[in-house]
């Protein structure tokens, strides 16, 4: 299998002004593509491994030969996380549906969810992601470092925010909290609700 860059699904300026066109272009066509290229390079001499999907690689890290395992964590994770990220972004979608009911039950209120998720994103030291996941059928907020993916720990991601500087620095520079605040304008709640309902089946 050769790993490929999935379509972005919208134009580079679709999330303006919250994520600027230039950031989107570089993030998708350079960073995401870069993870795809490095993943292909990592599995080049590993025929068995190269027949596995990205999801299977990340869910079965113990089966990966030690010499390429870190490259799979980094670049397979980079491919998976970004492929997950783009479809959960859409401007001005109302937060509603079963997922919002479940967040109210778990966190007490939507505002409390927003606070805890934002804190997780703001306090992640260095590069990584904050996630809303399902763990054993329950909502939880977690952080992952670098390109580690929640699916490697048996978690089901529902929302992820990329807090690598490459995701926001051109527009926000050091103002990560402002990027996080604006992220709430571009969560595709319809998609997130679909992921939730699928995972609860
Ligand atoms: Mn990124």
PDB file of C-alpha atoms and ligand atoms in Angstrom:
ATOM      1  CA  UNK A   1       0.000   0.000   0.000  1.00  0.00           C
ATOM      2  CA  UNK A   2       1.216   3.458  -0.786  1.00  0.00           C
ATOM      3  CA  UNK A   3      -0.112   6.004   1.653  1.00  0.00           C
ATOM      4  CA  UNK A   4      -1.626   9.083   0.047  1.00  0.00           C
ATOM      5  CA  UNK A   5      -2.812  12.533   1.068  1.00  0.00           C
ATOM      6  CA  UNK A   6      -6.627  12.533   1.353  1.00  0.00           C
ATOM      7  CA  UNK A   7      -8.515  15.456  -0.206  1.00  0.00           C
ATOM      8  CA  UNK A   8      -8.884  18.474   2.070  1.00  0.00           C
ATOM      9  CA  UNK A   9     -12.566  18.736   1.187  1.00  0.00           C
ATOM     10  CA  UNK A  10     -12.719  22.544   1.135  1.00  0.00           C
ATOM     11  CA  UNK A  11     -10.728  25.533  -0.058  1.00  0.00           C
ATOM     12  CA  UNK A  12      -7.736  26.917   1.841  1.00  0.00           C
ATOM     13  CA  UNK A  13      -9.697  30.056   2.752  1.00  0.00           C
ATOM     14  CA  UNK A  14     -12.822  28.205   3.947  1.00  0.00           C
ATOM     15  CA  UNK A  15     -12.041  28.731   7.629  1.00  0.00           C
ATOM     16  CA  UNK A  16     -11.094  32.407   7.391  1.00  0.00           C
ATOM     17  CA  UNK A  17     -10.732  34.458   9.515  1.00  0.00           C
ATOM     18  CA  UNK A  18     -10.230  31.856  12.251  1.00  0.00           C
ATOM     19  CA  UNK A  19      -7.601  29.929  10.314  1.00  0.00           C
ATOM     20  CA  UNK A  20      -5.957  31.933   7.570  1.00  0.00           C
ATOM     21  CA  UNK A  21      -5.526  30.737   3.997  1.00  0.00           C
ATOM     22  CA  UNK A  22      -1.735  30.684   4.128  1.00  0.00           C
ATOM     23  CA  UNK A  23      -1.633  28.534   7.266  1.00  0.00           C
ATOM     24  CA  UNK A  24      -4.110  26.089   5.756  1.00  0.00           C
ATOM     25  CA  UNK A  25      -2.109  25.775   2.561  1.00  0.00           C
ATOM     26  CA  UNK A  26       1.205  25.164   4.305  1.00  0.00           C
ATOM     27  CA  UNK A  27      -0.349  22.900   6.937  1.00  0.00           C
ATOM     28  CA  UNK A  28      -2.092  20.660   4.427  1.00  0.00           C
ATOM     29  CA  UNK A  29       0.182  20.701   1.387  1.00  0.00           C
ATOM     30  CA  UNK A  30       3.531  20.763   3.229  1.00  0.00           C
ATOM     31  CA  UNK A  31       3.117  19.353   6.745  1.00  0.00           C
ATOM     32  CA  UNK A  32       0.436  16.725   6.127  1.00  0.00           C
ATOM     33  CA  UNK A  33       2.050  15.767   2.819  1.00  0.00           C
ATOM     34  CA  UNK A  34       5.387  15.557   4.625  1.00  0.00           C
ATOM     35  CA  UNK A  35       4.031  12.977   7.079  1.00  0.00           C
ATOM     36  CA  UNK A  36       2.642  10.964   4.164  1.00  0.00           C
ATOM     37  CA  UNK A  37       6.010  11.017   2.394  1.00  0.00           C
ATOM     38  CA  UNK A  38       7.942  10.020   5.506  1.00  0.00           C
ATOM     39  CA  UNK A  39       5.483   7.236   6.323  1.00  0.00           C
ATOM     40  CA  UNK A  40       5.967   5.813   2.830  1.00  0.00           C
ATOM     41  CA  UNK A  41       9.732   6.043   3.248  1.00  0.00           C
ATOM     42  CA  UNK A  42       9.572   4.308   6.654  1.00  0.00           C
ATOM     43  CA  UNK A  43       7.699   1.249   5.341  1.00  0.00           C
ATOM     44  CA  UNK A  44       9.536   1.015   2.028  1.00  0.00           C
ATOM     45  CA  UNK A  45      11.558  -2.047   2.981  1.00  0.00           C
ATOM     46  CA  UNK A  46       8.885  -3.649   5.178  1.00  0.00           C
ATOM     47  CA  UNK A  47       6.521  -5.452   2.840  1.00  0.00           C
ATOM     48  CA  UNK A  48       4.224  -6.897   5.529  1.00  0.00           C
ATOM     49  CA  UNK A  49       3.967  -3.605   7.354  1.00  0.00           C
ATOM     50  CA  UNK A  50       3.328  -1.631   4.193  1.00  0.00           C
ATOM     51  CA  UNK A  51       0.165  -3.687   3.568  1.00  0.00           C
ATOM     52  CA  UNK A  52      -1.447  -2.395   6.767  1.00  0.00           C
ATOM     53  CA  UNK A  53      -3.736   0.638   6.846  1.00  0.00           C
ATOM     54  CA  UNK A  54      -2.599   3.661   8.844  1.00  0.00           C
ATOM     55  CA  UNK A  55      -5.223   2.823  11.504  1.00  0.00           C
ATOM     56  CA  UNK A  56      -3.955  -0.758  11.770  1.00  0.00           C
ATOM     57  CA  UNK A  57      -0.364   0.425  12.098  1.00  0.00           C
ATOM     58  CA  UNK A  58      -1.240   2.762  14.960  1.00  0.00           C
ATOM     59  CA  UNK A  59      -3.487   0.246  16.734  1.00  0.00           C
ATOM     60  CA  UNK A  60      -0.834  -2.471  16.544  1.00  0.00           C
ATOM     61  CA  UNK A  61       2.397  -0.704  17.388  1.00  0.00           C
ATOM     62  CA  UNK A  62       3.737  -3.813  19.123  1.00  0.00           C
ATOM     63  CA  UNK A  63       3.707  -5.636  15.787  1.00  0.00           C
ATOM     64  CA  UNK A  64       5.889  -2.985  14.154  1.00  0.00           C
ATOM     65  CA  UNK A  65       9.619  -3.784  13.988  1.00  0.00           C
ATOM     66  CA  UNK A  66      11.425  -1.773  16.660  1.00  0.00           C
ATOM     67  CA  UNK A  67      13.687  -0.028  14.174  1.00  0.00           C
ATOM     68  CA  UNK A  68      10.781   1.710  12.416  1.00  0.00           C
ATOM     69  CA  UNK A  69       8.306   1.918  15.310  1.00  0.00           C
ATOM     70  CA  UNK A  70       9.101   5.512  16.259  1.00  0.00           C
ATOM     71  CA  UNK A  71       8.888   6.573  12.605  1.00  0.00           C
ATOM     72  CA  UNK A  72       5.414   5.005  12.459  1.00  0.00           C
ATOM     73  CA  UNK A  73       4.336   6.727  15.681  1.00  0.00           C
ATOM     74  CA  UNK A  74       5.566  10.078  14.334  1.00  0.00           C
ATOM     75  CA  UNK A  75       4.570   9.895  10.691  1.00  0.00           C
ATOM     76  CA  UNK A  76       1.701   7.399  10.774  1.00  0.00           C
ATOM     77  CA  UNK A  77       0.348   9.474  13.642  1.00  0.00           C
ATOM     78  CA  UNK A  78       0.891  12.651  11.647  1.00  0.00           C
ATOM     79  CA  UNK A  79      -1.021  11.172   8.713  1.00  0.00           C
ATOM     80  CA  UNK A  80      -3.883   9.847  10.834  1.00  0.00           C
ATOM     81  CA  UNK A  81      -4.263  12.893  13.083  1.00  0.00           C
ATOM     82  CA  UNK A  82      -4.379  15.366  10.201  1.00  0.00           C
ATOM     83  CA  UNK A  83      -6.717  13.163   8.151  1.00  0.00           C
ATOM     84  CA  UNK A  84      -8.986  13.151  11.206  1.00  0.00           C
ATOM     85  CA  UNK A  85      -8.600  16.902  11.772  1.00  0.00           C
ATOM     86  CA  UNK A  86      -9.708  18.416   8.441  1.00  0.00           C
ATOM     87  CA  UNK A  87     -13.219  16.899   8.305  1.00  0.00           C
ATOM     88  CA  UNK A  88     -14.099  17.979  11.848  1.00  0.00           C
ATOM     89  CA  UNK A  89     -13.554  21.621  10.847  1.00  0.00           C
ATOM     90  CA  UNK A  90     -16.338  23.740   9.374  1.00  0.00           C
ATOM     91  CA  UNK A  91     -17.285  27.307  10.025  1.00  0.00           C
ATOM     92  CA  UNK A  92     -20.370  28.331  12.005  1.00  0.00           C
ATOM     93  CA  UNK A  93     -22.003  24.974  12.699  1.00  0.00           C
ATOM     94  CA  UNK A  94     -24.327  25.054  15.695  1.00  0.00           C
ATOM     95  CA  UNK A  95     -23.326  22.817  18.591  1.00  0.00           C
ATOM     96  CA  UNK A  96     -26.251  20.427  18.925  1.00  0.00           C
ATOM     97  CA  UNK A  97     -27.204  16.789  18.802  1.00  0.00           C
ATOM     98  CA  UNK A  98     -26.619  13.779  21.029  1.00  0.00           C
ATOM     99  CA  UNK A  99     -22.971  14.690  21.533  1.00  0.00           C
ATOM    100  CA  UNK A 100     -23.953  17.964  23.210  1.00  0.00           C
ATOM    101  CA  UNK A 101     -26.426  16.149  25.486  1.00  0.00           C
ATOM    102  CA  UNK A 102     -23.651  13.729  26.415  1.00  0.00           C
ATOM    103  CA  UNK A 103     -21.217  16.588  27.108  1.00  0.00           C
ATOM    104  CA  UNK A 104     -23.802  18.179  29.397  1.00  0.00           C
ATOM    105  CA  UNK A 105     -24.144  14.905  31.303  1.00  0.00           C
ATOM    106  CA  UNK A 106     -20.387  14.336  31.544  1.00  0.00           C
ATOM    107  CA  UNK A 107     -19.064  17.830  32.174  1.00  0.00           C
ATOM    108  CA  UNK A 108     -22.143  19.502  33.694  1.00  0.00           C
ATOM    109  CA  UNK A 109     -22.454  22.089  30.935  1.00  0.00           C
ATOM    110  CA  UNK A 110     -21.157  22.974  27.509  1.00  0.00           C
ATOM    111  CA  UNK A 111     -19.221  25.871  29.035  1.00  0.00           C
ATOM    112  CA  UNK A 112     -17.476  23.525  31.446  1.00  0.00           C
ATOM    113  CA  UNK A 113     -16.550  21.218  28.554  1.00  0.00           C
ATOM    114  CA  UNK A 114     -15.179  24.213  26.651  1.00  0.00           C
ATOM    115  CA  UNK A 115     -13.146  25.305  29.670  1.00  0.00           C
ATOM    116  CA  UNK A 116     -11.616  21.869  30.281  1.00  0.00           C
ATOM    117  CA  UNK A 117     -10.881  21.267  26.597  1.00  0.00           C
ATOM    118  CA  UNK A 118      -9.330  24.735  26.222  1.00  0.00           C
ATOM    119  CA  UNK A 119      -7.197  24.205  29.332  1.00  0.00           C
ATOM    120  CA  UNK A 120      -5.919  20.898  27.955  1.00  0.00           C
ATOM    121  CA  UNK A 121      -5.009  22.592  24.668  1.00  0.00           C
ATOM    122  CA  UNK A 122      -3.408  25.602  26.341  1.00  0.00           C
ATOM    123  CA  UNK A 123      -1.338  23.683  28.884  1.00  0.00           C
ATOM    124  CA  UNK A 124       0.087  21.069  26.532  1.00  0.00           C
ATOM    125  CA  UNK A 125       3.806  21.716  26.784  1.00  0.00           C
ATOM    126  CA  UNK A 126       5.578  21.768  23.435  1.00  0.00           C
ATOM    127  CA  UNK A 127       3.908  20.209  20.398  1.00  0.00           C
ATOM    128  CA  UNK A 128       0.885  17.963  20.381  1.00  0.00           C
ATOM    129  CA  UNK A 129      -2.869  17.738  20.465  1.00  0.00           C
ATOM    130  CA  UNK A 130      -5.810  17.968  22.842  1.00  0.00           C
ATOM    131  CA  UNK A 131      -8.716  15.629  22.215  1.00  0.00           C
ATOM    132  CA  UNK A 132     -12.256  14.844  23.184  1.00  0.00           C
ATOM    133  CA  UNK A 133     -12.393  11.066  23.059  1.00  0.00           C
ATOM    134  CA  UNK A 134     -14.597   8.171  24.010  1.00  0.00           C
ATOM    135  CA  UNK A 135     -12.897   5.873  26.474  1.00  0.00           C
ATOM    136  CA  UNK A 136     -14.865   2.759  27.369  1.00  0.00           C
ATOM    137  CA  UNK A 137     -17.967   4.533  26.109  1.00  0.00           C
ATOM    138  CA  UNK A 138     -17.422   7.673  28.210  1.00  0.00           C
ATOM    139  CA  UNK A 139     -16.333  11.147  27.147  1.00  0.00           C
ATOM    140  CA  UNK A 140     -12.912  12.220  28.281  1.00  0.00           C
ATOM    141  CA  UNK A 141     -10.453  15.015  27.469  1.00  0.00           C
ATOM    142  CA  UNK A 142      -6.872  13.916  26.875  1.00  0.00           C
ATOM    143  CA  UNK A 143      -3.593  15.325  25.564  1.00  0.00           C
ATOM    144  CA  UNK A 144      -1.132  13.593  23.263  1.00  0.00           C
ATOM    145  CA  UNK A 145       2.430  14.681  22.603  1.00  0.00           C
ATOM    146  CA  UNK A 146       4.008  15.216  19.200  1.00  0.00           C
ATOM    147  CA  UNK A 147       2.027  13.072  16.719  1.00  0.00           C
ATOM    148  CA  UNK A 148       1.046  10.296  19.105  1.00  0.00           C
ATOM    149  CA  UNK A 149      -2.483   9.286  18.194  1.00  0.00           C
ATOM    150  CA  UNK A 150      -5.277   8.487  20.651  1.00  0.00           C
ATOM    151  CA  UNK A 151      -6.199   5.387  18.622  1.00  0.00           C
ATOM    152  CA  UNK A 152      -2.909   3.792  19.725  1.00  0.00           C
ATOM    153  CA  UNK A 153      -4.312   3.806  23.279  1.00  0.00           C
ATOM    154  CA  UNK A 154      -7.688   2.362  22.314  1.00  0.00           C
ATOM    155  CA  UNK A 155      -9.433   5.738  22.464  1.00  0.00           C
ATOM    156  CA  UNK A 156     -11.972   6.929  19.906  1.00  0.00           C
ATOM    157  CA  UNK A 157     -11.302  10.549  18.915  1.00  0.00           C
ATOM    158  CA  UNK A 158     -14.305  12.855  18.453  1.00  0.00           C
ATOM    159  CA  UNK A 159     -12.610  16.276  18.414  1.00  0.00           C
ATOM    160  CA  UNK A 160      -8.918  17.080  18.131  1.00  0.00           C
ATOM    161  CA  UNK A 161      -7.129  20.411  18.172  1.00  0.00           C
ATOM    162  CA  UNK A 162      -3.652  20.618  16.700  1.00  0.00           C
ATOM    163  CA  UNK A 163      -1.548  22.842  18.952  1.00  0.00           C
ATOM    164  CA  UNK A 164       1.709  22.480  17.070  1.00  0.00           C
ATOM    165  CA  UNK A 165       2.941  25.982  16.291  1.00  0.00           C
ATOM    166  CA  UNK A 166       2.676  25.166  12.569  1.00  0.00           C
ATOM    167  CA  UNK A 167      -1.123  25.094  13.067  1.00  0.00           C
ATOM    168  CA  UNK A 168      -1.422  28.707  14.188  1.00  0.00           C
ATOM    169  CA  UNK A 169       1.850  30.643  14.325  1.00  0.00           C
ATOM    170  CA  UNK A 170       1.560  32.634  11.073  1.00  0.00           C
ATOM    171  CA  UNK A 171      -1.635  34.299  12.285  1.00  0.00           C
ATOM    172  CA  UNK A 172      -1.506  34.040  16.070  1.00  0.00           C
ATOM    173  CA  UNK A 173       2.248  33.927  16.834  1.00  0.00           C
ATOM    174  CA  UNK A 174       2.545  33.174  20.561  1.00  0.00           C
ATOM    175  CA  UNK A 175      -1.186  33.709  21.240  1.00  0.00           C
ATOM    176  CA  UNK A 176      -2.187  30.058  21.478  1.00  0.00           C
ATOM    177  CA  UNK A 177      -5.181  30.838  23.773  1.00  0.00           C
ATOM    178  CA  UNK A 178      -6.691  33.083  21.053  1.00  0.00           C
ATOM    179  CA  UNK A 179      -6.317  30.300  18.476  1.00  0.00           C
ATOM    180  CA  UNK A 180      -8.022  27.908  20.894  1.00  0.00           C
ATOM    181  CA  UNK A 181     -10.880  30.354  21.545  1.00  0.00           C
ATOM    182  CA  UNK A 182     -11.410  30.768  17.793  1.00  0.00           C
ATOM    183  CA  UNK A 183     -11.282  27.011  17.257  1.00  0.00           C
ATOM    184  CA  UNK A 184     -14.774  26.868  18.775  1.00  0.00           C
ATOM    185  CA  UNK A 185     -16.084  28.788  15.719  1.00  0.00           C
ATOM    186  CA  UNK A 186     -14.898  26.056  13.362  1.00  0.00           C
ATOM    187  CA  UNK A 187     -15.909  22.780  14.995  1.00  0.00           C
ATOM    188  CA  UNK A 188     -18.050  20.760  12.599  1.00  0.00           C
ATOM    189  CA  UNK A 189     -20.573  19.584  15.176  1.00  0.00           C
ATOM    190  CA  UNK A 190     -22.526  17.593  12.593  1.00  0.00           C
ATOM    191  CA  UNK A 191     -19.420  15.531  11.858  1.00  0.00           C
ATOM    192  CA  UNK A 192     -18.520  15.203  15.550  1.00  0.00           C
ATOM    193  CA  UNK A 193     -22.047  14.011  16.321  1.00  0.00           C
ATOM    194  CA  UNK A 194     -21.789  11.440  13.510  1.00  0.00           C
ATOM    195  CA  UNK A 195     -18.514  10.138  14.949  1.00  0.00           C
ATOM    196  CA  UNK A 196     -20.100   9.940  18.394  1.00  0.00           C
ATOM    197  CA  UNK A 197     -23.170   8.034  17.194  1.00  0.00           C
ATOM    198  CA  UNK A 198     -20.992   5.670  15.139  1.00  0.00           C
ATOM    199  CA  UNK A 199     -18.756   4.957  18.143  1.00  0.00           C
ATOM    200  CA  UNK A 200     -21.716   4.339  20.453  1.00  0.00           C
ATOM    201  CA  UNK A 201     -23.242   1.674  18.154  1.00  0.00           C
TER     202      UNK A 201
HETATM  203 MN1  LIG B   1      -0.427  19.887  12.190  1.00  0.00          MN
END
